[in-house]
Coordinates of C-alpha atoms in Angstrom, one line a residue:
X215 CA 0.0 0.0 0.0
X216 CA 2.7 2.4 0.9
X217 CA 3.8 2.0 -2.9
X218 CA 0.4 3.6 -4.1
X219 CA 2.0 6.7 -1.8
X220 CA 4.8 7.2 -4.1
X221 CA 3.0 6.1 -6.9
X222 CA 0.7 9.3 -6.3
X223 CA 3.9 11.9 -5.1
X224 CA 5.3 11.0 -8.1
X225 CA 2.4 11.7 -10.7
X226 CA 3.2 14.4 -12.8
X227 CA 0.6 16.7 -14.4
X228 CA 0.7 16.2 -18.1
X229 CA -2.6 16.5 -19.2
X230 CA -4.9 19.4 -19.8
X231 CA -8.0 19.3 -17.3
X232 CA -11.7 19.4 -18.1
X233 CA -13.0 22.8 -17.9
X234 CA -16.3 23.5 -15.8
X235 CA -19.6 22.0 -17.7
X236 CA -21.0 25.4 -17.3
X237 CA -20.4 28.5 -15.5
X238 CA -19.7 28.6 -12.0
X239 CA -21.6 30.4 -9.8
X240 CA -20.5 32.8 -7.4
X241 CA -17.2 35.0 -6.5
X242 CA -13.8 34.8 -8.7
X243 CA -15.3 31.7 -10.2
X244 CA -16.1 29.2 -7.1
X245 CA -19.3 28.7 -5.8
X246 CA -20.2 31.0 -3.3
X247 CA -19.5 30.5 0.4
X248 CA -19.9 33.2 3.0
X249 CA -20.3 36.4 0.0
X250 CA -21.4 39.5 1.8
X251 CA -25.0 40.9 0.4
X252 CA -23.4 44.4 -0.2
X253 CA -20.3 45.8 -1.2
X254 CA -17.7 46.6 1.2
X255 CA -14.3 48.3 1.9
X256 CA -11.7 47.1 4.1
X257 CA -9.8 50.5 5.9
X258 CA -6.2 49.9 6.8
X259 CA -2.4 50.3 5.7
X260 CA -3.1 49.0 1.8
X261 CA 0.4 47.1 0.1
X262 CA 0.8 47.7 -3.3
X263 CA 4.1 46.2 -5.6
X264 CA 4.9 50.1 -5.6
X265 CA 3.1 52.1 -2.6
X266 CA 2.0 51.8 0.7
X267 CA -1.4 53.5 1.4
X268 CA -1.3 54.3 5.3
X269 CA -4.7 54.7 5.8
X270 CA -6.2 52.9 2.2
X271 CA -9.0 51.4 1.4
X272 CA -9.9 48.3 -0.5
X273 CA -13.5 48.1 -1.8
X274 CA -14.7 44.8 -2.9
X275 CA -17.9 44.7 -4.8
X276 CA -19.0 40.7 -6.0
X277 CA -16.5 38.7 -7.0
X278 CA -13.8 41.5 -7.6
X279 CA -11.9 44.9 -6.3
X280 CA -13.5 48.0 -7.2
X281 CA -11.4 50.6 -6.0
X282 CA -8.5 50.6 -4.0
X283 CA -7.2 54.2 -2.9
X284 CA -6.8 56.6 0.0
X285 CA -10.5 58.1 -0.6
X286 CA -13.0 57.3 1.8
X287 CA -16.1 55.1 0.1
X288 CA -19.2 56.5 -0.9
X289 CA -21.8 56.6 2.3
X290 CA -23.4 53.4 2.5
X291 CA -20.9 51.2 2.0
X292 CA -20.0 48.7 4.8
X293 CA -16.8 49.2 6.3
X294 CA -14.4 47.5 8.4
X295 CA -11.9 49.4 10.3
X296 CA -9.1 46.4 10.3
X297 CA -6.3 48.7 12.0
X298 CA -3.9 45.9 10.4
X299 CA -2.2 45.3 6.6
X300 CA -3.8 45.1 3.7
X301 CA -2.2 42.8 1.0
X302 CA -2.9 40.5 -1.7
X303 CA -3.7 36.9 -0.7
X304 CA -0.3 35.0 -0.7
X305 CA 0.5 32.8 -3.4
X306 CA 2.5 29.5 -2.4
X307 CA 4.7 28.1 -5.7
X308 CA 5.7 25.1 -4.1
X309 CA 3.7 22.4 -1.9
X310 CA 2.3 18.5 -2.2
X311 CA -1.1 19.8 -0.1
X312 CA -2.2 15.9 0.5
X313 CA 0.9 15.6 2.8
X314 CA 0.1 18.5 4.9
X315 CA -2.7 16.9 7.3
X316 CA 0.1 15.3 9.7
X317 CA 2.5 17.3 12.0
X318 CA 5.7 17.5 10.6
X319 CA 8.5 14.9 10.4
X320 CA 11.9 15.1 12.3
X321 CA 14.3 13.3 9.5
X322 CA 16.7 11.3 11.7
X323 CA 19.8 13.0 9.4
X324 CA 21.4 14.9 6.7
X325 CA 20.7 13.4 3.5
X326 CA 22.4 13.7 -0.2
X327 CA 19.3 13.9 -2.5
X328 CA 15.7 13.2 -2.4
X329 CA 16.3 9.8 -3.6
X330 CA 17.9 9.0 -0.1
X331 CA 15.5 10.5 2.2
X332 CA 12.3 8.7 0.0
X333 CA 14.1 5.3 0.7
X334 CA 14.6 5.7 4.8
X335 CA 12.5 3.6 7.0
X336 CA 11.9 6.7 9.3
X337 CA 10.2 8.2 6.2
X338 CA 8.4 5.2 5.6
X339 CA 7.2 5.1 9.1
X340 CA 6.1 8.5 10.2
X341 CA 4.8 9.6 6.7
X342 CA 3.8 7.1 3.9
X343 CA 2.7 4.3 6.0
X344 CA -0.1 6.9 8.0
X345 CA -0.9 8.4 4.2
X346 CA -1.5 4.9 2.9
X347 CA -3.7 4.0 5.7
X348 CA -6.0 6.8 5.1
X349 CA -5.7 6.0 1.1
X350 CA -7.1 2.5 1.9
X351 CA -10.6 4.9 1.7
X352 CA -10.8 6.2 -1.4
X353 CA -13.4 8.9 -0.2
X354 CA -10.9 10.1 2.1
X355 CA -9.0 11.5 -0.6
X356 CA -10.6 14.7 -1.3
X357 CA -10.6 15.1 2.5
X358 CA -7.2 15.0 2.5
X359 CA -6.6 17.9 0.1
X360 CA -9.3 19.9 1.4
X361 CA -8.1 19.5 4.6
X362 CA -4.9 20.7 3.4
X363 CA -6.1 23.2 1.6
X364 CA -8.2 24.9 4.8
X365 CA -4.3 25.0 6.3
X366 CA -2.9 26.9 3.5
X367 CA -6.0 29.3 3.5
X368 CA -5.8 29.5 7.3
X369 CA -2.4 30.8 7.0
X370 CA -3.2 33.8 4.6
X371 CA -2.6 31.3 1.4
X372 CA -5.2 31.5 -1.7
X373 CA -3.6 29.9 -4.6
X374 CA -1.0 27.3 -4.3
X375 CA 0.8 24.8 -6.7
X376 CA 1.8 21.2 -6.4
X377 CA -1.5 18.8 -6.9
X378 CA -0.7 16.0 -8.7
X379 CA -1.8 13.7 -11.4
X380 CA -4.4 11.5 -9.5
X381 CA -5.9 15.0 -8.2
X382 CA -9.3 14.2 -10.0
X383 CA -11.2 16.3 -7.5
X384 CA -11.2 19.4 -8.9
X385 CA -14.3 21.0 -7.7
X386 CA -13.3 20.8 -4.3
X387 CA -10.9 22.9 -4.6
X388 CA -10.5 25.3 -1.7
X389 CA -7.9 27.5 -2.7
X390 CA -6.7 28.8 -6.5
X391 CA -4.8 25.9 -7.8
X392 CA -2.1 27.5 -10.1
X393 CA -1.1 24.1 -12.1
X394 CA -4.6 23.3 -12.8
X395 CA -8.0 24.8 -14.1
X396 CA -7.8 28.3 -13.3
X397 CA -9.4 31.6 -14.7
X398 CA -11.0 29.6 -17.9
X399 CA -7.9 28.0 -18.7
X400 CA -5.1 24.9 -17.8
X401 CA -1.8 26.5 -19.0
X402 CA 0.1 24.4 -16.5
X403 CA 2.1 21.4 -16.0
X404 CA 4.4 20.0 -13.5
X405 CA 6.8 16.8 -12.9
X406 CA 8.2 15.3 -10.2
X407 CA 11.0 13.5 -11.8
X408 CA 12.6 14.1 -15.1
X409 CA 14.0 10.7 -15.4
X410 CA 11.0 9.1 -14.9
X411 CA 8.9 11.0 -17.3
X412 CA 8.6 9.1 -21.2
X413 CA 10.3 10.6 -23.4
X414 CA 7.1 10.9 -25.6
X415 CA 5.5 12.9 -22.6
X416 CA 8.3 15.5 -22.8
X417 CA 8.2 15.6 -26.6
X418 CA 4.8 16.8 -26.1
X419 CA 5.6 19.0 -23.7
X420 CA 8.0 20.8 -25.8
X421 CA 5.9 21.4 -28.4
X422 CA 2.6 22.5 -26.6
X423 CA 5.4 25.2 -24.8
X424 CA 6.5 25.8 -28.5
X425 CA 2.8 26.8 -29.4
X426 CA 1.7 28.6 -26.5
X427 CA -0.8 26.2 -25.1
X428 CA 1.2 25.6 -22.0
X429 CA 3.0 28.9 -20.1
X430 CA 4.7 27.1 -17.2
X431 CA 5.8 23.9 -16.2
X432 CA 7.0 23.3 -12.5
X433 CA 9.6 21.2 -12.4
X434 CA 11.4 19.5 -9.2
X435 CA 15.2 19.9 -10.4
X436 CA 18.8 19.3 -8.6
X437 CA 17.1 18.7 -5.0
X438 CA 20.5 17.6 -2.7
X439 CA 23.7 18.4 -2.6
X440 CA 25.6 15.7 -4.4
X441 CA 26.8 15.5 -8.3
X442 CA 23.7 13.2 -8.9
X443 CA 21.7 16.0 -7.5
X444 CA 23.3 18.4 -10.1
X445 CA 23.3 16.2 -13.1
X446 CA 19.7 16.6 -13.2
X447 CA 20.1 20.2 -14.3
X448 CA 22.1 18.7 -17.6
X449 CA 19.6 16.1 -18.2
X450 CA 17.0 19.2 -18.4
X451 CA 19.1 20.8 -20.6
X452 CA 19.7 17.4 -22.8
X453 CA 15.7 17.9 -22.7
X454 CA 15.3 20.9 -24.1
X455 CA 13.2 21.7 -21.3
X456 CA 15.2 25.0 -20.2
X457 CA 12.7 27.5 -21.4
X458 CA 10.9 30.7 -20.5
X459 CA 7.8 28.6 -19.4
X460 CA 10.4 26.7 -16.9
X461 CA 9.7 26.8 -13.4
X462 CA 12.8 25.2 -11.3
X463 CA 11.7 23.9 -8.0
X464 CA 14.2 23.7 -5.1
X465 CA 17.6 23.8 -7.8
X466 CA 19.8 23.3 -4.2
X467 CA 22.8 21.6 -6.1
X468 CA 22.9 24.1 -8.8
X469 CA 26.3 26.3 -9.6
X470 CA 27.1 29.9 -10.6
X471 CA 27.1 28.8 -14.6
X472 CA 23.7 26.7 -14.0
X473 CA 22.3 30.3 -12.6
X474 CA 24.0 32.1 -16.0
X475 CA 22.0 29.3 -17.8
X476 CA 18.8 29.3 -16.4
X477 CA 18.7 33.7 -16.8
X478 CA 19.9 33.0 -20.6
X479 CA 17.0 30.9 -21.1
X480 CA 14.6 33.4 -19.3
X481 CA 13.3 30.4 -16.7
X482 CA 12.4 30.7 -13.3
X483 CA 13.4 29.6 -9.5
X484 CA 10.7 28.5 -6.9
X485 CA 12.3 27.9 -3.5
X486 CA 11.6 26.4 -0.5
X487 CA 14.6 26.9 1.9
X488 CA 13.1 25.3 5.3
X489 CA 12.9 21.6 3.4
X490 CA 16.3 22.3 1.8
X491 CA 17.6 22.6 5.3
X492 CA 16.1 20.5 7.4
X493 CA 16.9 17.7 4.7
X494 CA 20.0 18.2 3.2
X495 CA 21.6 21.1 5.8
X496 CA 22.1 23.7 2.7
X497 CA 19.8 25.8 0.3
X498 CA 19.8 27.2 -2.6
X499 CA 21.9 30.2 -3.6
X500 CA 18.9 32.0 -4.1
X501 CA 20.8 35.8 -3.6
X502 CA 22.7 34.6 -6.5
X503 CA 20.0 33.7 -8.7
X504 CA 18.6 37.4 -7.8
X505 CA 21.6 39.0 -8.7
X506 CA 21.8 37.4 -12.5
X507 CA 17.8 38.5 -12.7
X508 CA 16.5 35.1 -12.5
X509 CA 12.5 35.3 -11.0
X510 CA 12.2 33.9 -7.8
X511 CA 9.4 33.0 -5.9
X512 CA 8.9 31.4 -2.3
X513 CA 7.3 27.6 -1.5
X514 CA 6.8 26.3 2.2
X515 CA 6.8 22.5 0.1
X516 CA 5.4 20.4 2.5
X517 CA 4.9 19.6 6.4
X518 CA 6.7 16.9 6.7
X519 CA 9.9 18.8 5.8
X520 CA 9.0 22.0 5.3
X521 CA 7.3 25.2 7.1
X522 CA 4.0 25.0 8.5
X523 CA 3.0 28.3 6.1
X524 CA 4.2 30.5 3.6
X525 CA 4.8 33.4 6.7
X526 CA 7.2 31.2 8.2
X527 CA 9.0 30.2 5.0
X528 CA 9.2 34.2 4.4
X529 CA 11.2 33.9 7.8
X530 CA 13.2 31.2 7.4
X531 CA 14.3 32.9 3.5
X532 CA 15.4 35.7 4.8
X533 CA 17.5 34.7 7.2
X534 CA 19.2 31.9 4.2
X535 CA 19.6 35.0 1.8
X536 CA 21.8 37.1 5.3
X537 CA 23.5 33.7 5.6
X538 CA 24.3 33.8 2.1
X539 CA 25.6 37.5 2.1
X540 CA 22.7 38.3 -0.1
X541 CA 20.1 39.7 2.1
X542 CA 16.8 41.0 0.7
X543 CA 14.7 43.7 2.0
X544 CA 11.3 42.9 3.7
X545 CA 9.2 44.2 0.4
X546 CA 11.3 42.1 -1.8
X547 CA 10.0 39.2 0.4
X548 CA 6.6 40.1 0.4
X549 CA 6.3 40.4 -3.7
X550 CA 8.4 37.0 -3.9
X551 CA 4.8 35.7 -2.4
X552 CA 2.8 38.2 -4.0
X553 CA 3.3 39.9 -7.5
X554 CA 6.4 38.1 -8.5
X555 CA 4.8 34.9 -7.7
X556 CA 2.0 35.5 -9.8
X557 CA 4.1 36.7 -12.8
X558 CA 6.3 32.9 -12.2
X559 CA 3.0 31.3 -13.0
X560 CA 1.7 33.7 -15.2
X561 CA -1.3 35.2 -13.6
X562 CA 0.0 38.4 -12.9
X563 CA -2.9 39.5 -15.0
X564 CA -5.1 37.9 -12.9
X565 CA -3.6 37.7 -9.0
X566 CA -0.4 38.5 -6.7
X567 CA -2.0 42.6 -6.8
X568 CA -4.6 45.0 -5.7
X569 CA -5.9 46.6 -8.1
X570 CA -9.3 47.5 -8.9
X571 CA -11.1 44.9 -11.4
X572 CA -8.9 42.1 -10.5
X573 CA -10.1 38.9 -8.3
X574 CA -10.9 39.8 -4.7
X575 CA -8.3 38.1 -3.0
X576 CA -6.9 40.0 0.1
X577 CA -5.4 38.9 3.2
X578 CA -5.5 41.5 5.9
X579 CA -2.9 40.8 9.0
X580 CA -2.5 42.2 12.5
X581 CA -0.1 44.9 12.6
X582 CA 3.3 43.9 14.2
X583 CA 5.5 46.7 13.0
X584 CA 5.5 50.3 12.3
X585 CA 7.0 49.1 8.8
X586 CA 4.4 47.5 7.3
X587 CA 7.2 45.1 5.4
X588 CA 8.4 44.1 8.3
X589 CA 5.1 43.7 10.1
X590 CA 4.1 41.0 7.0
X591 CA 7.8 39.2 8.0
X592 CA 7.0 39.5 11.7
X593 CA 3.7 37.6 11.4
X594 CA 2.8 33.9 11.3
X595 CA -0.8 32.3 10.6
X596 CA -1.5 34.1 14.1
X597 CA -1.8 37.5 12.7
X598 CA -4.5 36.5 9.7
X599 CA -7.4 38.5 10.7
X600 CA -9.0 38.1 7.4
X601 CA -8.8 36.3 4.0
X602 CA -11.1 37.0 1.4
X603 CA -10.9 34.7 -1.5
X604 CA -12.7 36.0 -4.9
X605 CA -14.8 38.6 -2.8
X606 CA -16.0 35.6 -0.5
X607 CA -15.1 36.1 3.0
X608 CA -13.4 32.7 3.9
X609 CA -11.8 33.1 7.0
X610 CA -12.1 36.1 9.9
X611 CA -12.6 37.4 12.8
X612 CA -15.7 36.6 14.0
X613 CA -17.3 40.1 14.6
X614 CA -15.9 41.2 10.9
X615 CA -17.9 38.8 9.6
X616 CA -20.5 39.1 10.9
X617 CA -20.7 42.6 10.6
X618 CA -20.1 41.9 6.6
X619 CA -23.2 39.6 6.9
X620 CA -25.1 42.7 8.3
X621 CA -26.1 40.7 11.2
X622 CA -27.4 42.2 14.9
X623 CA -25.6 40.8 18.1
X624 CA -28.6 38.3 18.6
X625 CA -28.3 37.0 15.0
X626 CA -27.0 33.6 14.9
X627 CA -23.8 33.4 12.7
X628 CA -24.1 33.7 8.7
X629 CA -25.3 30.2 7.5
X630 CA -22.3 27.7 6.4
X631 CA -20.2 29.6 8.8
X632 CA -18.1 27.4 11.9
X633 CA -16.3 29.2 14.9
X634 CA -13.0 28.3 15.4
X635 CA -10.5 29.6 18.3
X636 CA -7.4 30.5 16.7
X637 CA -4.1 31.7 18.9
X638 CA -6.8 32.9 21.3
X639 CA -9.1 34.9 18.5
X640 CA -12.8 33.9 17.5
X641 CA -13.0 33.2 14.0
X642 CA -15.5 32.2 11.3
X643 CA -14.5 29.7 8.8
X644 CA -16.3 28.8 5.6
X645 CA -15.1 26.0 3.8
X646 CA -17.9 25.6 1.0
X647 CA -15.9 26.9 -1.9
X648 CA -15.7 25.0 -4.6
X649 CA -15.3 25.6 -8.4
X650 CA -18.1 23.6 -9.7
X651 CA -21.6 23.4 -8.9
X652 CA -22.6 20.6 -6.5
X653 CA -25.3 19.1 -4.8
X654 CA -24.2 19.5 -1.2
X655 CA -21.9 21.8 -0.2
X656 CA -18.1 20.8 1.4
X657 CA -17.9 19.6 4.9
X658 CA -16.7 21.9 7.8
X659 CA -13.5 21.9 9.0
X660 CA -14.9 19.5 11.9
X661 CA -16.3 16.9 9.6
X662 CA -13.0 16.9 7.9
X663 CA -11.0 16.4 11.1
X664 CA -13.2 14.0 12.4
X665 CA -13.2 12.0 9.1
X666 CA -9.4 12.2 8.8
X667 CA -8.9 11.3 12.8
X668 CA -11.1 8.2 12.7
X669 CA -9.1 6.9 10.3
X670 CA -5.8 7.7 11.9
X671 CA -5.3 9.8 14.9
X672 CA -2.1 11.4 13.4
X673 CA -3.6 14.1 12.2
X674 CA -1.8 17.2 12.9
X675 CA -3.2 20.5 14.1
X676 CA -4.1 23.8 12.2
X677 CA -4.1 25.9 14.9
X678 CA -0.7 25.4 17.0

């Protein structure tokens, strides 16, 4: 059984998905949760790629921003005053969101490539033996992702990448999947390994990135620290798979003439410095693949390895890049999970912005600094206040959203809603988003835990 777990890791995504039957209902595409009745403007210090708006507002009317400006909204309008940061929801380039419904795994050592850690009994043992027992249910698997999924939006996160090929669920998705179906299209693709990819898959690959029918592939490349870990960047090349449309994941074994390479070619670095760590004690030279232009955007990868969110990966980078001798100011941070990230997966048309007419997708965190950089760096999935996810309000403190839903104090909460205690604040949680129309709506966020617990009781927490 523990094989069908790497079976599944390893799936790549090769193949274009299956659009929606018809039109989805509701905000920024999904089917619509918690949507407030009226429009409404969030007051607060409003991030921009360019400015910072002190005291901005971001109105959000349906499924999309109207305005976003230091004007005060027309009377009428509801408001919330958030006192906090205003930013675009954050955009995670790197992560295997299946994996991330267990607490995180110690790895026993240092290790030379992912070949070596995938073959360890302690891997085998405190990860793919507890996924394989909750595979032996087949319904469980969409509770796995979604459960995943309510993590990654939890902590600020509404688009991520990294679903793989026997991801057949696709209207439950929670969050913006950025390999898959997304904004009318599937310009995407990803592998795992190169070497295990037929060479008639690639062929086609080449020539779909040739014509324009596929704008990114994510590919895991040069993850360890040995030559074997390096000759994976040749075998690309030998590929002709170094391309604008290529997205390098991790790319730890990779040189100073790799970097020249990879900018030549006008391809692009995701990277996920907390796994890189943890697994193979070294990184990335991610300063260096600033310095020669290359695009770089941030991953947290996944639990067992990696950071428990995209804030803490934001952390852990900056502290690699100072190590490095390559440091990186907080607002370069910010956009490497934010504007820059959307332009990696080309949607910076679409997300990774506010800007009026785009997707409603803001995250709105405590403020923890009188920088407002620094306060996005200061703050883990703590400091989420609110996340609104194409002009539905998915997660938040409880009286903001119920003050969105127009409710009295007596009024019971807005129907689908579920309170949650999170790091000592009341929330509401709506997890009924979905891209295609359904019968039922989603389960809540207890029916998923209690589903995923029966099953196995090694469920890690969301909110510690």
């Amino acid at each position: 059984m523990v094989d069908i777990v790497e079976r599944d890791y390893l799936r790549p995504v090769l193949e274009e998905d299956p659009g929606p039957a018809a039109p989805a209902a509701g905000g920024g595409g999904f089917v619509a949760g918690f949507a407030p009745p009226t429009p409404f403007a969030l007051h607060g210090c409003v991030l921009t790629p360019d400015q910072v708006l002190e005291a901005g507002w971001v109105e959000v009317e349906g499924p999309t921003i109207k305005r976003v400006g230091a004007a005060a909204p027309a009377a009428g309008i509801q408001r919330v005053e958030t006192d906090g940061i205003i930013l675009p929801g954050l955009i995670d380039l790197h992560g295997h969101p299946e994996y991330n419904v267990f607490a995180p795994w110690e790895p026993p050592k240092l290790f030379l490539n992912r070949g070596a850690w995938r073959a360890s009994p302690g891997y085998d043992a405190v990860v793919k033996e507890p996924l394989a027992n909750l595979k032996k249910a087949p319904s469980l698997q969409k509770t796995l992702t979604r459960y995943a999924e309510a993590r990654a939006l939890i902590g600020g996160t509404t688009a991520i990448q990294g679903t793989n090929g026997t991801f057949s669920n696709l209207e439950e998705s929670l969050v913006r999947n950025v390999d898959r179906w997304i904004f009318g299209a599937h310009k995407a693709r990803s592998i795992i390994d190169l070497d295990r990819t037929p060479p008639a898959d690639i062929t086609k690959l080449r020539t779909q990135i040739a014509n324009g029918d596929v704008t990114a592939v994510y590919i895991h490349l040069a993850e360890g620290v040995n030559a074997t870990s390096r000759a994976e960047f040749q075998a690309l090349k030998d590929a002709k798979l170094l391309t604008p449309a290529t997205v390098i994941i991790h790319g730890t074994a990779l040189e100073e003439s790799d970097f020249d390479d990879i900018a030549a070619a006008g391809a692009k670095l995701v990277w996920s410095p907390q796994s890189n760590l943890r697994l193979y004690g070294a990184t990335t030279k991610a300063g260096l693949a600033r310095s020669k232009g290359i695009p770089l955007a941030l991953g947290a990868d996944w639990q067992p390895s990696g950071s428990p969110s995209l804030l803490a990966e934001m952390q852990v980078a900056r502290r690699a890049l100072t190590e490095e001798g390559k440091p990186a100011t907080a607002r370069q941070l910010v956009r490497m999970v934010t504007v820059d990230a959307a332009g990696i997966a080309g949607l910076d048309d679409q997300i990774g912005k506010l800007a009026a007419g785009r997707p409603a997708d803001v995250l709105v965190l405590e403020r923890r600094d009188p920088d407002p950089w620094e306060s996005v760096l200061d703050s883990l999935p703590s400091a989420v206040d609110l996340v609104v996810l194409g002009g539905d309000a998915a997660y938040g403190r409880a009286e903001w959203m119920r003050d969105l839903a127009g409710l009295s104090p007596g009024d019971p909460d807005p129907d689908g809603t579920e309170r949650a205690i999170a790091w000592g604040k009341t929330m509401l949680l709506d997890l009924r988003f979905s891209v295609r129309a359904q019968a039922a709506p989603p389960p809540n966020l207890a029916a998923l835990r209690k589903d995923l617990i029966t099953r196995d009781p090694r469920i890690g927490p969301i909110f510690a």
